[in-house]
PDB file of C-alpha atoms in Angstrom:
ATOM      1  CA  UNK J 270       5.208 -16.852  19.371  1.00 48.00           C
ATOM      2  CA  UNK J 271       3.329 -14.803  22.143  1.00 46.00           C
ATOM      3  CA  UNK J 272       0.051 -13.471  21.616  1.00 50.00           C
ATOM      4  CA  UNK J 273       0.034  -9.300  22.991  1.00 49.00           C
ATOM      5  CA  UNK J 274      -3.688  -8.422  24.180  1.00 49.00           C
ATOM      6  CA  UNK J 275      -5.325  -6.398  21.712  1.00 44.00           C
ATOM      7  CA  UNK J 276      -7.132  -3.803  24.235  1.00 45.00           C
ATOM      8  CA  UNK J 277      -3.657  -2.468  24.929  1.00 62.00           C
ATOM      9  CA  UNK J 278      -1.968  -1.756  22.093  1.00 70.00           C
ATOM     10  CA  UNK J 279      -3.634  -2.500  18.351  1.00 79.00           C
ATOM     11  CA  UNK J 280      -4.760   1.162  18.027  1.00 81.00           C
ATOM     12  CA  UNK J 281      -0.812   2.173  19.105  1.00 86.00           C
ATOM     13  CA  UNK J 282       0.649  -0.003  16.845  1.00 87.00           C
ATOM     14  CA  UNK J 283      -1.438   0.581  14.174  1.00 89.00           C
ATOM     15  CA  UNK J 284      -0.805   4.281  14.763  1.00 90.00           C
ATOM     16  CA  UNK J 285       3.478   3.444  14.447  1.00 92.00           C
ATOM     17  CA  UNK J 286       3.155   1.533  11.583  1.00 93.00           C
ATOM     18  CA  UNK J 287       1.225   4.382   9.681  1.00 92.00           C
ATOM     19  CA  UNK J 288       3.693   7.230  11.196  1.00 93.00           C
ATOM     20  CA  UNK J 289       6.331   4.780  10.087  1.00 94.00           C
ATOM     21  CA  UNK J 290       5.160   4.584   6.270  1.00 94.00           C
ATOM     22  CA  UNK J 291       3.398   7.719   5.689  1.00 94.00           C
ATOM     23  CA  UNK J 292       6.687   9.462   7.455  1.00 91.00           C
ATOM     24  CA  UNK J 293       7.186  12.852   7.070  1.00 89.00           C
ATOM     25  CA  UNK J 294      10.790  12.865   5.176  1.00 94.00           C
ATOM     26  CA  UNK J 295       9.747   9.618   3.280  1.00 97.00           C
ATOM     27  CA  UNK J 296      10.590   6.731   1.922  1.00 97.00           C
ATOM     28  CA  UNK J 297      11.791   4.916  -1.425  1.00 97.00           C
ATOM     29  CA  UNK J 298      11.033   1.237  -0.806  1.00 98.00           C
ATOM     30  CA  UNK J 299      12.389  -1.843  -3.281  1.00 98.00           C
ATOM     31  CA  UNK J 300       9.339  -4.769  -3.275  1.00 98.00           C
ATOM     32  CA  UNK J 301       7.838  -7.513  -5.190  1.00 98.00           C
ATOM     33  CA  UNK J 302       4.381  -6.818  -5.513  1.00 97.00           C
ATOM     34  CA  UNK J 303       1.712 -10.258  -6.784  1.00 97.00           C
ATOM     35  CA  UNK J 304      -1.651  -8.779  -7.746  1.00 94.00           C
ATOM     36  CA  UNK J 305      -4.379 -11.571  -8.696  1.00 95.00           C
ATOM     37  CA  UNK J 306      -7.858 -10.606  -9.646  1.00 94.00           C
ATOM     38  CA  UNK J 307      -9.940 -13.770 -10.459  1.00 93.00           C
ATOM     39  CA  UNK J 308      -7.518 -16.166 -12.907  1.00 92.00           C
ATOM     40  CA  UNK J 309      -4.951 -13.001 -13.720  1.00 94.00           C
ATOM     41  CA  UNK J 310      -2.018 -12.990 -11.597  1.00 95.00           C
ATOM     42  CA  UNK J 311       0.829 -10.388 -12.333  1.00 94.00           C
ATOM     43  CA  UNK J 312       4.073 -10.151 -10.828  1.00 96.00           C
ATOM     44  CA  UNK J 313       6.942  -8.365 -10.536  1.00 97.00           C
ATOM     45  CA  UNK J 314      10.096  -6.275  -8.700  1.00 98.00           C
ATOM     46  CA  UNK J 315       9.932  -2.168  -8.214  1.00 98.00           C
ATOM     47  CA  UNK J 316       9.892   0.511  -6.682  1.00 98.00           C
ATOM     48  CA  UNK J 317       6.985   2.263  -4.298  1.00 98.00           C
ATOM     49  CA  UNK J 318       7.783   5.848  -3.288  1.00 98.00           C
ATOM     50  CA  UNK J 319       5.618   7.551  -0.390  1.00 97.00           C
ATOM     51  CA  UNK J 320       5.937  11.130   1.183  1.00 97.00           C
ATOM     52  CA  UNK J 321       3.413  11.505   3.088  1.00 94.00           C
ATOM     53  CA  UNK J 322      -0.528  11.747   2.544  1.00 94.00           C
ATOM     54  CA  UNK J 323      -0.654  12.569  -0.610  1.00 96.00           C
ATOM     55  CA  UNK J 324       2.211  11.226  -3.344  1.00 97.00           C
ATOM     56  CA  UNK J 325       2.374   7.794  -3.740  1.00 98.00           C
ATOM     57  CA  UNK J 326       4.377   6.614  -6.962  1.00 98.00           C
ATOM     58  CA  UNK J 327       4.897   2.405  -7.848  1.00 98.00           C
ATOM     59  CA  UNK J 328       7.061   1.531 -10.537  1.00 98.00           C
ATOM     60  CA  UNK J 329       6.113  -2.256 -11.858  1.00 97.00           C
ATOM     61  CA  UNK J 330       7.328  -3.935 -15.360  1.00 95.00           C
ATOM     62  CA  UNK J 331       3.290  -4.403 -15.557  1.00 94.00           C
ATOM     63  CA  UNK J 332       1.648  -1.350 -14.227  1.00 96.00           C
ATOM     64  CA  UNK J 333       3.191   2.149 -13.394  1.00 98.00           C
ATOM     65  CA  UNK J 334       0.657   4.176 -10.072  1.00 98.00           C
ATOM     66  CA  UNK J 335       0.681   7.662  -9.239  1.00 98.00           C
ATOM     67  CA  UNK J 336      -1.062   9.552  -7.056  1.00 98.00           C
ATOM     68  CA  UNK J 337      -0.679  12.849  -6.144  1.00 98.00           C
ATOM     69  CA  UNK J 338      -3.460  14.272  -3.559  1.00 96.00           C
ATOM     70  CA  UNK J 339      -6.772  13.777  -4.770  1.00 96.00           C
ATOM     71  CA  UNK J 340      -5.715  12.285  -8.706  1.00 98.00           C
ATOM     72  CA  UNK J 341      -4.953   8.416  -8.914  1.00 98.00           C
ATOM     73  CA  UNK J 342      -3.304   8.282 -12.708  1.00 98.00           C
ATOM     74  CA  UNK J 343      -2.048   4.242 -13.714  1.00 98.00           C
ATOM     75  CA  UNK J 344       0.027   3.362 -16.558  1.00 98.00           C
ATOM     76  CA  UNK J 345      -0.261   0.219 -18.784  1.00 96.00           C
ATOM     77  CA  UNK J 346       3.342   0.122 -20.673  1.00 95.00           C
ATOM     78  CA  UNK J 347       1.766  -2.332 -22.984  1.00 94.00           C
ATOM     79  CA  UNK J 348      -0.837  -0.829 -23.923  1.00 96.00           C
ATOM     80  CA  UNK J 349       1.184   2.510 -23.989  1.00 97.00           C
ATOM     81  CA  UNK J 350      -1.947   3.907 -22.088  1.00 98.00           C
ATOM     82  CA  UNK J 351      -2.492   6.135 -18.857  1.00 98.00           C
ATOM     83  CA  UNK J 352      -5.604   5.745 -17.335  1.00 98.00           C
ATOM     84  CA  UNK J 353      -6.739   9.048 -15.338  1.00 98.00           C
ATOM     85  CA  UNK J 354      -8.822   9.168 -12.249  1.00 97.00           C
ATOM     86  CA  UNK J 355     -10.332  10.853  -9.125  1.00 97.00           C
ATOM     87  CA  UNK J 356      -8.953   8.604  -5.864  1.00 96.00           C
ATOM     88  CA  UNK J 357     -10.998   7.412  -3.224  1.00 92.00           C
ATOM     89  CA  UNK J 358      -8.975   7.381   0.027  1.00 88.00           C
ATOM     90  CA  UNK J 359     -11.968   5.320   1.567  1.00 85.00           C
ATOM     91  CA  UNK J 360     -11.736   2.754  -0.446  1.00 86.00           C
ATOM     92  CA  UNK J 361     -10.960  -0.555   2.066  1.00 83.00           C
ATOM     93  CA  UNK J 362     -10.468  -2.091  -1.526  1.00 85.00           C
ATOM     94  CA  UNK J 363      -7.831  -0.117  -2.853  1.00 91.00           C
ATOM     95  CA  UNK J 364      -4.415  -0.897  -1.495  1.00 93.00           C
ATOM     96  CA  UNK J 365      -2.817   2.349  -1.693  1.00 94.00           C
ATOM     97  CA  UNK J 366      -5.740   3.822   0.201  1.00 92.00           C
ATOM     98  CA  UNK J 367      -5.687   1.555   2.751  1.00 90.00           C
ATOM     99  CA  UNK J 368      -2.142   2.586   3.248  1.00 90.00           C
ATOM    100  CA  UNK J 369      -2.446   6.322   2.848  1.00 92.00           C
ATOM    101  CA  UNK J 370      -5.285   6.672   5.364  1.00 87.00           C
ATOM    102  CA  UNK J 371      -3.220   5.079   7.911  1.00 86.00           C
ATOM    103  CA  UNK J 372      -5.731   2.149   7.302  1.00 88.00           C
ATOM    104  CA  UNK J 373      -8.387   3.603   9.160  1.00 86.00           C
ATOM    105  CA  UNK J 374     -12.228   1.653   8.429  1.00 85.00           C
ATOM    106  CA  UNK J 375      -9.969  -1.581   9.803  1.00 89.00           C
ATOM    107  CA  UNK J 376      -9.587  -2.711  13.098  1.00 88.00           C
ATOM    108  CA  UNK J 377      -6.974  -4.949  14.539  1.00 90.00           C
ATOM    109  CA  UNK J 378      -8.235  -8.648  15.185  1.00 91.00           C
ATOM    110  CA  UNK J 379      -4.997 -10.135  16.207  1.00 91.00           C
ATOM    111  CA  UNK J 380      -1.511  -9.284  17.229  1.00 91.00           C
ATOM    112  CA  UNK J 381       1.427 -11.431  17.803  1.00 90.00           C
ATOM    113  CA  UNK J 382       5.229 -11.658  18.011  1.00 90.00           C
ATOM    114  CA  UNK J 383       8.298 -13.259  17.119  1.00 92.00           C
ATOM    115  CA  UNK J 384      11.849 -12.558  16.802  1.00 91.00           C
ATOM    116  CA  UNK J 385      11.131  -9.321  16.421  1.00 92.00           C
ATOM    117  CA  UNK J 386       8.946  -9.228  14.348  1.00 94.00           C
ATOM    118  CA  UNK J 387       5.447  -8.559  14.988  1.00 93.00           C
ATOM    119  CA  UNK J 388       2.003 -10.113  13.152  1.00 95.00           C
ATOM    120  CA  UNK J 389      -0.816  -7.801  12.437  1.00 95.00           C
ATOM    121  CA  UNK J 390      -4.354  -9.193  10.938  1.00 95.00           C
ATOM    122  CA  UNK J 391      -6.718  -6.276  10.686  1.00 93.00           C
ATOM    123  CA  UNK J 392     -10.438  -6.692   9.239  1.00 91.00           C
ATOM    124  CA  UNK J 393     -12.757  -4.013   8.115  1.00 90.00           C
ATOM    125  CA  UNK J 394     -14.782  -2.102  10.363  1.00 87.00           C
ATOM    126  CA  UNK J 395     -17.037  -2.555   7.359  1.00 82.00           C
ATOM    127  CA  UNK J 396     -18.218  -5.706   5.013  1.00 77.00           C
ATOM    128  CA  UNK J 397     -16.477  -3.562   2.034  1.00 77.00           C
ATOM    129  CA  UNK J 398     -13.295  -4.119   0.233  1.00 83.00           C
ATOM    130  CA  UNK J 399     -10.576  -6.244   1.650  1.00 92.00           C
ATOM    131  CA  UNK J 400     -11.930  -8.987   4.194  1.00 94.00           C
ATOM    132  CA  UNK J 401      -8.035  -9.456   5.882  1.00 95.00           C
ATOM    133  CA  UNK J 402      -5.280  -7.554   5.555  1.00 96.00           C
ATOM    134  CA  UNK J 403      -1.897  -9.190   7.237  1.00 97.00           C
ATOM    135  CA  UNK J 404       1.218  -7.746   7.813  1.00 97.00           C
ATOM    136  CA  UNK J 405       4.463  -8.286   9.540  1.00 97.00           C
ATOM    137  CA  UNK J 406       6.339  -5.348  10.660  1.00 96.00           C
ATOM    138  CA  UNK J 407       9.703  -5.241  12.494  1.00 93.00           C
ATOM    139  CA  UNK J 408       9.622  -4.350  16.197  1.00 91.00           C
ATOM    140  CA  UNK J 409      12.565  -1.829  15.354  1.00 92.00           C
ATOM    141  CA  UNK J 410      11.552   1.098  13.261  1.00 94.00           C
ATOM    142  CA  UNK J 411       7.665  -0.216  12.801  1.00 94.00           C
ATOM    143  CA  UNK J 412       7.768  -0.701   8.623  1.00 95.00           C
ATOM    144  CA  UNK J 413       6.310  -3.373   7.127  1.00 96.00           C
ATOM    145  CA  UNK J 414       8.211  -6.663   6.147  1.00 97.00           C
ATOM    146  CA  UNK J 415       4.719  -7.728   4.285  1.00 98.00           C
ATOM    147  CA  UNK J 416       1.321  -6.879   3.312  1.00 97.00           C
ATOM    148  CA  UNK J 417      -1.248  -9.265   2.290  1.00 98.00           C
ATOM    149  CA  UNK J 418      -4.153  -8.167   1.482  1.00 96.00           C
ATOM    150  CA  UNK J 419      -7.457 -10.644   0.554  1.00 95.00           C
ATOM    151  CA  UNK J 420     -10.758 -10.251  -1.022  1.00 93.00           C
ATOM    152  CA  UNK J 421     -12.523 -13.290  -1.028  1.00 89.00           C
ATOM    153  CA  UNK J 422     -11.698 -15.525  -4.026  1.00 91.00           C
ATOM    154  CA  UNK J 423     -11.283 -12.415  -7.025  1.00 91.00           C
ATOM    155  CA  UNK J 424      -8.586 -10.219  -5.500  1.00 94.00           C
ATOM    156  CA  UNK J 425      -5.464 -10.318  -3.990  1.00 96.00           C
ATOM    157  CA  UNK J 426      -2.328  -8.694  -3.058  1.00 96.00           C
ATOM    158  CA  UNK J 427       0.882  -9.433  -1.706  1.00 98.00           C
ATOM    159  CA  UNK J 428       3.744  -6.661  -1.353  1.00 98.00           C
ATOM    160  CA  UNK J 429       7.239  -7.657   0.152  1.00 98.00           C
ATOM    161  CA  UNK J 430       9.523  -5.167   0.999  1.00 98.00           C
ATOM    162  CA  UNK J 431      13.121  -5.567   0.061  1.00 98.00           C
ATOM    163  CA  UNK J 432      14.392  -2.742   1.182  1.00 97.00           C
ATOM    164  CA  UNK J 433      13.829   0.748   2.306  1.00 97.00           C
ATOM    165  CA  UNK J 434      15.657   4.307   2.751  1.00 97.00           C
ATOM    166  CA  UNK J 435      14.899   7.821   3.002  1.00 97.00           C
ATOM    167  CA  UNK J 436      12.848   9.253  -0.081  1.00 97.00           C
ATOM    168  CA  UNK J 437      15.989  10.349  -2.115  1.00 94.00           C
ATOM    169  CA  UNK J 438      14.692  13.217  -4.749  1.00 92.00           C
ATOM    170  CA  UNK J 439      10.406  14.669  -2.532  1.00 95.00           C
ATOM    171  CA  UNK J 440      10.695  17.231  -5.154  1.00 97.00           C
ATOM    172  CA  UNK J 441      10.171  14.778  -8.290  1.00 96.00           C
ATOM    173  CA  UNK J 442       7.784  13.051  -6.919  1.00 97.00           C
ATOM    174  CA  UNK J 443       5.803  15.984  -6.141  1.00 97.00           C
ATOM    175  CA  UNK J 444       6.053  17.447  -9.671  1.00 97.00           C
ATOM    176  CA  UNK J 445       6.188  13.500 -11.633  1.00 97.00           C
ATOM    177  CA  UNK J 446       3.713  12.823 -14.318  1.00 97.00           C
ATOM    178  CA  UNK J 447       2.828   9.435 -16.305  1.00 98.00           C
ATOM    179  CA  UNK J 448       2.822   9.761 -20.020  1.00 96.00           C
ATOM    180  CA  UNK J 449       1.422   7.470 -22.579  1.00 97.00           C
ATOM    181  CA  UNK J 450       0.264   7.380 -26.783  1.00 97.00           C
ATOM    182  CA  UNK J 451      -3.610   6.965 -24.873  1.00 97.00           C
ATOM    183  CA  UNK J 452      -4.514   9.579 -22.334  1.00 97.00           C
ATOM    184  CA  UNK J 453      -8.319   8.613 -21.237  1.00 97.00           C
ATOM    185  CA  UNK J 454      -9.230  10.556 -18.333  1.00 97.00           C
ATOM    186  CA  UNK J 455     -12.458   9.055 -16.336  1.00 96.00           C
ATOM    187  CA  UNK J 456     -13.158  12.153 -14.223  1.00 93.00           C
ATOM    188  CA  UNK J 457     -14.727  13.785 -17.310  1.00 79.00           C
TER     189      UNK J 457
END
């Protein structure tokens, strides 16, 4: 393993990772998702779809997330409930905002490389949100293989990308809506 000079490559590598994730054609990702908040944790296998900076869908057994431009909807199947709110792209404690904002608000603390994988450690420019993002990407295509975000002892998100392919149906993602027995609109 060797470390790369930060000053020379950090912005370029973050740009490449963002460009790969937010590709104009979009991606379907098969993922395992782990989320911990205080003493509660959830883990599941599902699909993540990203189309540019404006559309994201995550389907897991315990939760479904849909982001369409400035609106975020979250469905909790056990409660048969959907929460709708504005999506804050500058929220550095929201993993979706971090992904869709090209890692805005984070700087590279460390870069290393081993076995055709690039390991990045990002830290926030401000003292809010995630304290550290550890990202492993393929040297070949800059698609993340793993993203691990930590916010103190309270919150942790870990995403493993098992496979990816071009987005199969952009129109379905653009027109998708989440539905449930109870809809709570927090925008009012």
